[in-house]
């Protein structure tokens, strides 16, 4: 089945710097890749997603890139702010497996003012 | 996005007892899933709740321990049976809406003494 690896597990940046989180997946049939942000004590919130027919997607300070050949995708946050501090999860969906989402291990991002 | 109500929001239970978690969605949804999030960990899929038929369980999860009901397209329950301290986790229901986006309920924080 699908396996998603996420790195790094923790990331600390200065306010205003960029942050990059990377994920790899194993199932070449996966075609949908969302990213979630989870603040302490709250539910995971979808922040951006990308389908396999697109190489890059941007939404204000957040962008996601996808390399299908290498089976990896990345989340880029520019001009980080303290409120970006949270745990971020990547995920992959393969319709070979009934459309379920498989999540990476998570990255705890800390943005220092 | 769908509004997903989950209750209880938290509970403290004695080992050997059972707890039923309810998930109510404000619109009909085809796909509904139950996830577990152990302290400081990622999201692990327990099962897919199928309307009108038995749930589909992931490896490591069995119906006797986590029975699931889905009587209609807006409601599901997850029961955690014969609880032990290892069952202490956050349990999240989730639904697919807006195409293929997955949205989470507010979660149930379970502590087993």
PDB file of C-alpha atoms in Angstrom:
ATOM      1  CA  UNK A   1       0.000   0.000   0.000  1.00  0.00           C
ATOM      2  CA  UNK A   2       0.853   3.683  -0.003  1.00  0.00           C
ATOM      3  CA  UNK A   3       3.582   4.953   2.327  1.00  0.00           C
ATOM      4  CA  UNK A   4       4.306   8.647   2.871  1.00  0.00           C
ATOM      5  CA  UNK A   5       7.552   9.879   4.380  1.00  0.00           C
ATOM      6  CA  UNK A   6       7.847  13.460   5.635  1.00  0.00           C
ATOM      7  CA  UNK A   7      10.927  15.524   6.547  1.00  0.00           C
ATOM      8  CA  UNK A   8      12.008  17.233   8.674  1.00  0.00           C
ATOM      9  CA  UNK A   9      10.149  16.283  11.831  1.00  0.00           C
ATOM     10  CA  UNK A  10      10.893  19.682  13.367  1.00  0.00           C
ATOM     11  CA  UNK A  11      11.781  22.981  11.717  1.00  0.00           C
ATOM     12  CA  UNK A  12      12.649  26.274  13.348  1.00  0.00           C
ATOM     13  CA  UNK A  13      12.907  29.481  11.335  1.00  0.00           C
ATOM     14  CA  UNK A  14      13.136  33.198  11.985  1.00  0.00           C
ATOM     15  CA  UNK A  15      10.129  35.321  11.203  1.00  0.00           C
ATOM     16  CA  UNK A  16      10.283  36.436   7.581  1.00  0.00           C
ATOM     17  CA  UNK A  17      12.358  33.478   6.424  1.00  0.00           C
ATOM     18  CA  UNK A  18      11.066  30.703   4.179  1.00  0.00           C
ATOM     19  CA  UNK A  19      10.206  27.177   5.300  1.00  0.00           C
ATOM     20  CA  UNK A  20      10.218  24.054   3.170  1.00  0.00           C
ATOM     21  CA  UNK A  21       8.754  20.676   4.121  1.00  0.00           C
ATOM     22  CA  UNK A  22       9.270  17.646   1.898  1.00  0.00           C
ATOM     23  CA  UNK A  23       7.335  14.414   1.414  1.00  0.00           C
ATOM     24  CA  UNK A  24       7.869  11.295  -0.655  1.00  0.00           C
ATOM     25  CA  UNK A  25       5.272   8.699  -1.566  1.00  0.00           C
ATOM     26  CA  UNK A  26       5.555   5.133  -2.739  1.00  0.00           C
ATOM     27  CA  UNK A  27       2.449   4.416  -4.832  1.00  0.00           C
ATOM     28  CA  UNK A  28       2.813   5.700  -8.395  1.00  0.00           C
ATOM     29  CA  UNK A  29      -0.991   5.567  -8.729  1.00  0.00           C
ATOM     30  CA  UNK A  30      -1.420   8.326  -6.138  1.00  0.00           C
ATOM     31  CA  UNK A  31      -2.881  11.392  -7.788  1.00  0.00           C
ATOM     32  CA  UNK A  32      -3.929  13.821  -5.059  1.00  0.00           C
ATOM     33  CA  UNK A  33      -1.674  15.458  -2.474  1.00  0.00           C
ATOM     34  CA  UNK A  34      -3.096  17.744   0.228  1.00  0.00           C
ATOM     35  CA  UNK A  35      -1.359  19.568   3.045  1.00  0.00           C
ATOM     36  CA  UNK A  36      -2.892  20.134   6.474  1.00  0.00           C
ATOM     37  CA  UNK A  37      -2.043  22.527   9.276  1.00  0.00           C
ATOM     38  CA  UNK A  38      -2.852  21.514  12.838  1.00  0.00           C
ATOM     39  CA  UNK A  39      -2.601  24.022  15.633  1.00  0.00           C
ATOM     40  CA  UNK A  40      -2.361  22.784  19.190  1.00  0.00           C
ATOM     41  CA  UNK A  41      -5.635  21.299  20.387  1.00  0.00           C
ATOM     42  CA  UNK A  42      -7.400  21.841  17.074  1.00  0.00           C
ATOM     43  CA  UNK A  43      -8.456  19.723  14.143  1.00  0.00           C
ATOM     44  CA  UNK A  44      -6.274  19.467  11.022  1.00  0.00           C
ATOM     45  CA  UNK A  45      -7.178  22.143   8.484  1.00  0.00           C
ATOM     46  CA  UNK A  46      -6.632  21.791   4.746  1.00  0.00           C
ATOM     47  CA  UNK A  47      -4.374  24.611   3.569  1.00  0.00           C
ATOM     48  CA  UNK A  48      -3.495  23.647   0.001  1.00  0.00           C
ATOM     49  CA  UNK A  49      -3.693  20.648  -2.301  1.00  0.00           C
ATOM     50  CA  UNK A  50      -2.400  19.590  -5.692  1.00  0.00           C
ATOM     51  CA  UNK A  51      -3.395  16.996  -8.248  1.00  0.00           C
ATOM     52  CA  UNK A  52      -0.952  14.892 -10.187  1.00  0.00           C
ATOM     53  CA  UNK A  53      -1.609  16.682 -13.481  1.00  0.00           C
ATOM     54  CA  UNK A  54      -0.229  19.932 -12.025  1.00  0.00           C
ATOM     55  CA  UNK A  55       3.398  20.640 -11.153  1.00  0.00           C
ATOM     56  CA  UNK A  56       2.952  23.638  -8.901  1.00  0.00           C
ATOM     57  CA  UNK A  57       0.189  25.506  -7.105  1.00  0.00           C
ATOM     58  CA  UNK A  58       0.370  28.736  -5.182  1.00  0.00           C
ATOM     59  CA  UNK A  59      -1.916  30.482  -2.702  1.00  0.00           C
ATOM     60  CA  UNK A  60      -0.514  33.727  -1.340  1.00  0.00           C
ATOM     61  CA  UNK A  61       2.476  32.797   0.851  1.00  0.00           C
ATOM     62  CA  UNK A  62       1.989  29.053   0.432  1.00  0.00           C
ATOM     63  CA  UNK A  63       3.014  26.936  -2.547  1.00  0.00           C
ATOM     64  CA  UNK A  64       3.196  23.232  -3.241  1.00  0.00           C
ATOM     65  CA  UNK A  65       5.362  21.575  -5.886  1.00  0.00           C
ATOM     66  CA  UNK A  66       5.056  18.041  -7.200  1.00  0.00           C
ATOM     67  CA  UNK A  67       7.610  15.871  -8.969  1.00  0.00           C
ATOM     68  CA  UNK A  68       5.758  12.790 -10.207  1.00  0.00           C
ATOM     69  CA  UNK A  69       8.851  11.139 -11.602  1.00  0.00           C
ATOM     70  CA  UNK A  70      10.679  11.290  -8.308  1.00  0.00           C
ATOM     71  CA  UNK A  71       7.446  10.778  -6.328  1.00  0.00           C
ATOM     72  CA  UNK A  72       7.961  13.698  -4.037  1.00  0.00           C
ATOM     73  CA  UNK A  73       6.143  16.893  -3.224  1.00  0.00           C
ATOM     74  CA  UNK A  74       6.991  19.894  -1.082  1.00  0.00           C
ATOM     75  CA  UNK A  75       5.298  22.690   0.842  1.00  0.00           C
ATOM     76  CA  UNK A  76       6.885  26.130   0.667  1.00  0.00           C
ATOM     77  CA  UNK A  77       5.925  28.911   3.057  1.00  0.00           C
ATOM     78  CA  UNK A  78       7.431  32.327   2.351  1.00  0.00           C
ATOM     79  CA  UNK A  79       7.671  35.333   4.666  1.00  0.00           C
ATOM     80  CA  UNK A  80       6.848  33.186   7.662  1.00  0.00           C
ATOM     81  CA  UNK A  81       4.951  34.668  10.572  1.00  0.00           C
ATOM     82  CA  UNK A  82       4.579  33.473  14.189  1.00  0.00           C
ATOM     83  CA  UNK A  83       1.012  32.373  13.434  1.00  0.00           C
ATOM     84  CA  UNK A  84       2.423  29.870  10.932  1.00  0.00           C
ATOM     85  CA  UNK A  85       3.740  27.904  13.914  1.00  0.00           C
ATOM     86  CA  UNK A  86       1.909  24.564  13.916  1.00  0.00           C
ATOM     87  CA  UNK A  87       2.267  20.933  12.892  1.00  0.00           C
ATOM     88  CA  UNK A  88       2.003  20.371   9.145  1.00  0.00           C
ATOM     89  CA  UNK A  89       0.984  17.061   7.591  1.00  0.00           C
ATOM     90  CA  UNK A  90       1.304  15.963   3.992  1.00  0.00           C
ATOM     91  CA  UNK A  91      -0.876  13.212   2.582  1.00  0.00           C
ATOM     92  CA  UNK A  92      -1.360  11.171  -0.560  1.00  0.00           C
ATOM     93  CA  UNK A  93      -4.413   9.525  -2.044  1.00  0.00           C
ATOM     94  CA  UNK A  94      -4.485   6.560  -4.373  1.00  0.00           C
ATOM     95  CA  UNK A  95      -7.698   5.484  -5.959  1.00  0.00           C
ATOM     96  CA  UNK A  96      -6.178   2.055  -6.222  1.00  0.00           C
ATOM     97  CA  UNK A  97      -6.782   1.932  -2.492  1.00  0.00           C
ATOM     98  CA  UNK A  98     -10.344   3.134  -2.314  1.00  0.00           C
ATOM     99  CA  UNK A  99      -9.507   6.816  -2.226  1.00  0.00           C
ATOM    100  CA  UNK A 100      -8.272   6.917   1.334  1.00  0.00           C
ATOM    101  CA  UNK A 101      -5.704   9.485   2.447  1.00  0.00           C
ATOM    102  CA  UNK A 102      -2.414   8.302   3.916  1.00  0.00           C
ATOM    103  CA  UNK A 103      -0.590  10.875   6.031  1.00  0.00           C
ATOM    104  CA  UNK A 104       3.062  11.653   6.599  1.00  0.00           C
ATOM    105  CA  UNK A 105       4.509  11.788  10.095  1.00  0.00           C
ATOM    106  CA  UNK A 106       4.157  15.547  10.482  1.00  0.00           C
ATOM    107  CA  UNK A 107       6.521  18.525  10.792  1.00  0.00           C
ATOM    108  CA  UNK A 108       6.437  20.808  13.793  1.00  0.00           C
ATOM    109  CA  UNK A 109       7.192  24.288  12.494  1.00  0.00           C
ATOM    110  CA  UNK A 110       8.265  26.980  14.909  1.00  0.00           C
ATOM    111  CA  UNK A 111       8.553  30.566  13.685  1.00  0.00           C
ATOM    112  CA  UNK A 112      10.566  32.726  16.069  1.00  0.00           C
ATOM    113  CA  UNK A 113       9.730  36.436  16.182  1.00  0.00           C
TER     114      UNK A 113
ATOM    115  CA  UNK B   1     -17.084  22.721   3.192  1.00  0.00           C
ATOM    116  CA  UNK B   2     -19.332  20.471   5.252  1.00  0.00           C
ATOM    117  CA  UNK B   3     -19.979  21.234   8.914  1.00  0.00           C
ATOM    118  CA  UNK B   4     -18.971  18.188  10.933  1.00  0.00           C
ATOM    119  CA  UNK B   5     -20.124  17.887  14.536  1.00  0.00           C
ATOM    120  CA  UNK B   6     -18.504  15.310  16.739  1.00  0.00           C
ATOM    121  CA  UNK B   7     -19.357  14.375  20.298  1.00  0.00           C
ATOM    122  CA  UNK B   8     -18.318  13.977  22.959  1.00  0.00           C
ATOM    123  CA  UNK B   9     -15.426  16.413  22.576  1.00  0.00           C
ATOM    124  CA  UNK B  10     -13.551  14.684  25.366  1.00  0.00           C
ATOM    125  CA  UNK B  11     -14.050  11.943  27.897  1.00  0.00           C
ATOM    126  CA  UNK B  12     -12.194  10.171  30.640  1.00  0.00           C
ATOM    127  CA  UNK B  13     -13.046   6.488  30.882  1.00  0.00           C
ATOM    128  CA  UNK B  14     -12.173   3.501  33.008  1.00  0.00           C
ATOM    129  CA  UNK B  15     -10.375   0.573  31.462  1.00  0.00           C
ATOM    130  CA  UNK B  16     -12.644  -2.227  30.318  1.00  0.00           C
ATOM    131  CA  UNK B  17     -15.511   0.088  29.432  1.00  0.00           C
ATOM    132  CA  UNK B  18     -16.680   1.245  25.999  1.00  0.00           C
ATOM    133  CA  UNK B  19     -17.270   4.689  24.511  1.00  0.00           C
ATOM    134  CA  UNK B  20     -19.357   5.568  21.469  1.00  0.00           C
ATOM    135  CA  UNK B  21     -18.392   8.645  19.473  1.00  0.00           C
ATOM    136  CA  UNK B  22     -20.941  10.300  17.223  1.00  0.00           C
ATOM    137  CA  UNK B  23     -20.292  12.185  13.996  1.00  0.00           C
ATOM    138  CA  UNK B  24     -23.018  14.288  12.362  1.00  0.00           C
ATOM    139  CA  UNK B  25     -22.596  16.061   9.023  1.00  0.00           C
ATOM    140  CA  UNK B  26     -24.845  18.882   7.818  1.00  0.00           C
ATOM    141  CA  UNK B  27     -25.075  17.456   4.303  1.00  0.00           C
ATOM    142  CA  UNK B  28     -25.107  14.059   2.673  1.00  0.00           C
ATOM    143  CA  UNK B  29     -21.629  12.715   2.026  1.00  0.00           C
ATOM    144  CA  UNK B  30     -20.577   9.557   0.294  1.00  0.00           C
ATOM    145  CA  UNK B  31     -17.215   8.951   1.874  1.00  0.00           C
ATOM    146  CA  UNK B  32     -16.648   9.073   5.624  1.00  0.00           C
ATOM    147  CA  UNK B  33     -13.571   7.933   7.499  1.00  0.00           C
ATOM    148  CA  UNK B  34     -12.457   7.504  11.101  1.00  0.00           C
ATOM    149  CA  UNK B  35      -8.887   8.413  12.074  1.00  0.00           C
ATOM    150  CA  UNK B  36      -6.919   8.056  15.274  1.00  0.00           C
ATOM    151  CA  UNK B  37      -4.214  10.470  16.399  1.00  0.00           C
ATOM    152  CA  UNK B  38      -2.122   9.232  19.290  1.00  0.00           C
ATOM    153  CA  UNK B  39      -0.357  11.871  21.400  1.00  0.00           C
ATOM    154  CA  UNK B  40       2.229  13.715  19.334  1.00  0.00           C
ATOM    155  CA  UNK B  41       1.686  11.425  16.358  1.00  0.00           C
ATOM    156  CA  UNK B  42       0.273  11.535  12.861  1.00  0.00           C
ATOM    157  CA  UNK B  43      -3.184  10.579  11.649  1.00  0.00           C
ATOM    158  CA  UNK B  44      -3.825   6.862  11.254  1.00  0.00           C
ATOM    159  CA  UNK B  45      -6.836   5.612   9.351  1.00  0.00           C
ATOM    160  CA  UNK B  46      -8.973   3.212  11.365  1.00  0.00           C
ATOM    161  CA  UNK B  47     -11.689   2.444   8.835  1.00  0.00           C
ATOM    162  CA  UNK B  48     -13.920   3.658   6.061  1.00  0.00           C
ATOM    163  CA  UNK B  49     -17.539   3.945   7.214  1.00  0.00           C
ATOM    164  CA  UNK B  50     -19.748   2.543   4.471  1.00  0.00           C
ATOM    165  CA  UNK B  51     -23.398   3.463   4.355  1.00  0.00           C
ATOM    166  CA  UNK B  52     -25.611   0.396   4.516  1.00  0.00           C
ATOM    167  CA  UNK B  53     -22.789  -2.119   4.795  1.00  0.00           C
ATOM    168  CA  UNK B  54     -19.959  -3.137   7.074  1.00  0.00           C
ATOM    169  CA  UNK B  55     -17.066  -0.746   7.534  1.00  0.00           C
ATOM    170  CA  UNK B  56     -13.748  -1.423   5.810  1.00  0.00           C
ATOM    171  CA  UNK B  57     -10.982  -1.698   8.393  1.00  0.00           C
ATOM    172  CA  UNK B  58      -7.298  -0.955   7.956  1.00  0.00           C
ATOM    173  CA  UNK B  59      -4.578  -3.332   8.968  1.00  0.00           C
ATOM    174  CA  UNK B  60      -4.278  -3.462  12.736  1.00  0.00           C
ATOM    175  CA  UNK B  61      -7.879  -2.463  13.432  1.00  0.00           C
ATOM    176  CA  UNK B  62     -10.721  -4.952  13.913  1.00  0.00           C
ATOM    177  CA  UNK B  63     -14.470  -4.696  14.096  1.00  0.00           C
ATOM    178  CA  UNK B  64     -14.719  -6.233  17.567  1.00  0.00           C
ATOM    179  CA  UNK B  65     -12.554  -3.468  18.997  1.00  0.00           C
ATOM    180  CA  UNK B  66     -13.826  -0.561  16.875  1.00  0.00           C
ATOM    181  CA  UNK B  67     -17.378  -1.271  15.704  1.00  0.00           C
ATOM    182  CA  UNK B  68     -18.686   1.383  13.325  1.00  0.00           C
ATOM    183  CA  UNK B  69     -22.207   2.182  12.265  1.00  0.00           C
ATOM    184  CA  UNK B  70     -23.316   4.320   9.330  1.00  0.00           C
ATOM    185  CA  UNK B  71     -27.092   4.238   9.106  1.00  0.00           C
ATOM    186  CA  UNK B  72     -27.344   7.079   6.578  1.00  0.00           C
ATOM    187  CA  UNK B  73     -25.282   9.556   4.570  1.00  0.00           C
ATOM    188  CA  UNK B  74     -25.055  12.167   7.348  1.00  0.00           C
ATOM    189  CA  UNK B  75     -24.281  10.165  10.494  1.00  0.00           C
ATOM    190  CA  UNK B  76     -21.794   7.632  11.816  1.00  0.00           C
ATOM    191  CA  UNK B  77     -20.646   6.265  15.150  1.00  0.00           C
ATOM    192  CA  UNK B  78     -17.364   4.739  16.258  1.00  0.00           C
ATOM    193  CA  UNK B  79     -17.248   2.657  19.420  1.00  0.00           C
ATOM    194  CA  UNK B  80     -13.993   2.022  21.248  1.00  0.00           C
ATOM    195  CA  UNK B  81     -14.606  -1.248  23.087  1.00  0.00           C
ATOM    196  CA  UNK B  82     -13.009  -2.780  26.153  1.00  0.00           C
ATOM    197  CA  UNK B  83     -10.718   0.198  26.500  1.00  0.00           C
ATOM    198  CA  UNK B  84      -7.165   0.138  27.800  1.00  0.00           C
ATOM    199  CA  UNK B  85      -4.781   3.061  28.441  1.00  0.00           C
ATOM    200  CA  UNK B  86      -3.261   2.415  24.990  1.00  0.00           C
ATOM    201  CA  UNK B  87      -6.539   3.598  23.474  1.00  0.00           C
ATOM    202  CA  UNK B  88      -5.968   7.098  24.830  1.00  0.00           C
ATOM    203  CA  UNK B  89      -5.963   9.195  21.663  1.00  0.00           C
ATOM    204  CA  UNK B  90      -7.848  11.759  19.672  1.00  0.00           C
ATOM    205  CA  UNK B  91     -10.447  10.163  17.408  1.00  0.00           C
ATOM    206  CA  UNK B  92     -11.474  12.141  14.343  1.00  0.00           C
ATOM    207  CA  UNK B  93     -14.231  11.579  11.853  1.00  0.00           C
ATOM    208  CA  UNK B  94     -13.685  12.994   8.408  1.00  0.00           C
ATOM    209  CA  UNK B  95     -15.659  13.388   5.208  1.00  0.00           C
ATOM    210  CA  UNK B  96     -14.883  14.051   1.579  1.00  0.00           C
ATOM    211  CA  UNK B  97     -16.502  17.205   0.270  1.00  0.00           C
ATOM    212  CA  UNK B  98     -15.912  19.844  -2.368  1.00  0.00           C
ATOM    213  CA  UNK B  99     -14.640  17.326  -4.873  1.00  0.00           C
ATOM    214  CA  UNK B 100     -11.966  15.282  -3.196  1.00  0.00           C
ATOM    215  CA  UNK B 101     -11.063  17.448  -0.220  1.00  0.00           C
ATOM    216  CA  UNK B 102     -11.061  15.762   3.176  1.00  0.00           C
ATOM    217  CA  UNK B 103     -12.458  17.699   6.119  1.00  0.00           C
ATOM    218  CA  UNK B 104     -12.187  16.745   9.757  1.00  0.00           C
ATOM    219  CA  UNK B 105     -14.548  16.923  12.661  1.00  0.00           C
ATOM    220  CA  UNK B 106     -13.453  18.620  15.862  1.00  0.00           C
ATOM    221  CA  UNK B 107     -12.256  15.364  17.367  1.00  0.00           C
ATOM    222  CA  UNK B 108     -12.853  13.401  20.550  1.00  0.00           C
ATOM    223  CA  UNK B 109     -10.034  13.390  23.072  1.00  0.00           C
ATOM    224  CA  UNK B 110     -10.192  10.111  24.952  1.00  0.00           C
ATOM    225  CA  UNK B 111      -8.259   9.351  28.116  1.00  0.00           C
ATOM    226  CA  UNK B 112      -8.409   5.850  29.575  1.00  0.00           C
ATOM    227  CA  UNK B 113      -7.398   5.363  33.185  1.00  0.00           C
TER     228      UNK B 113
END
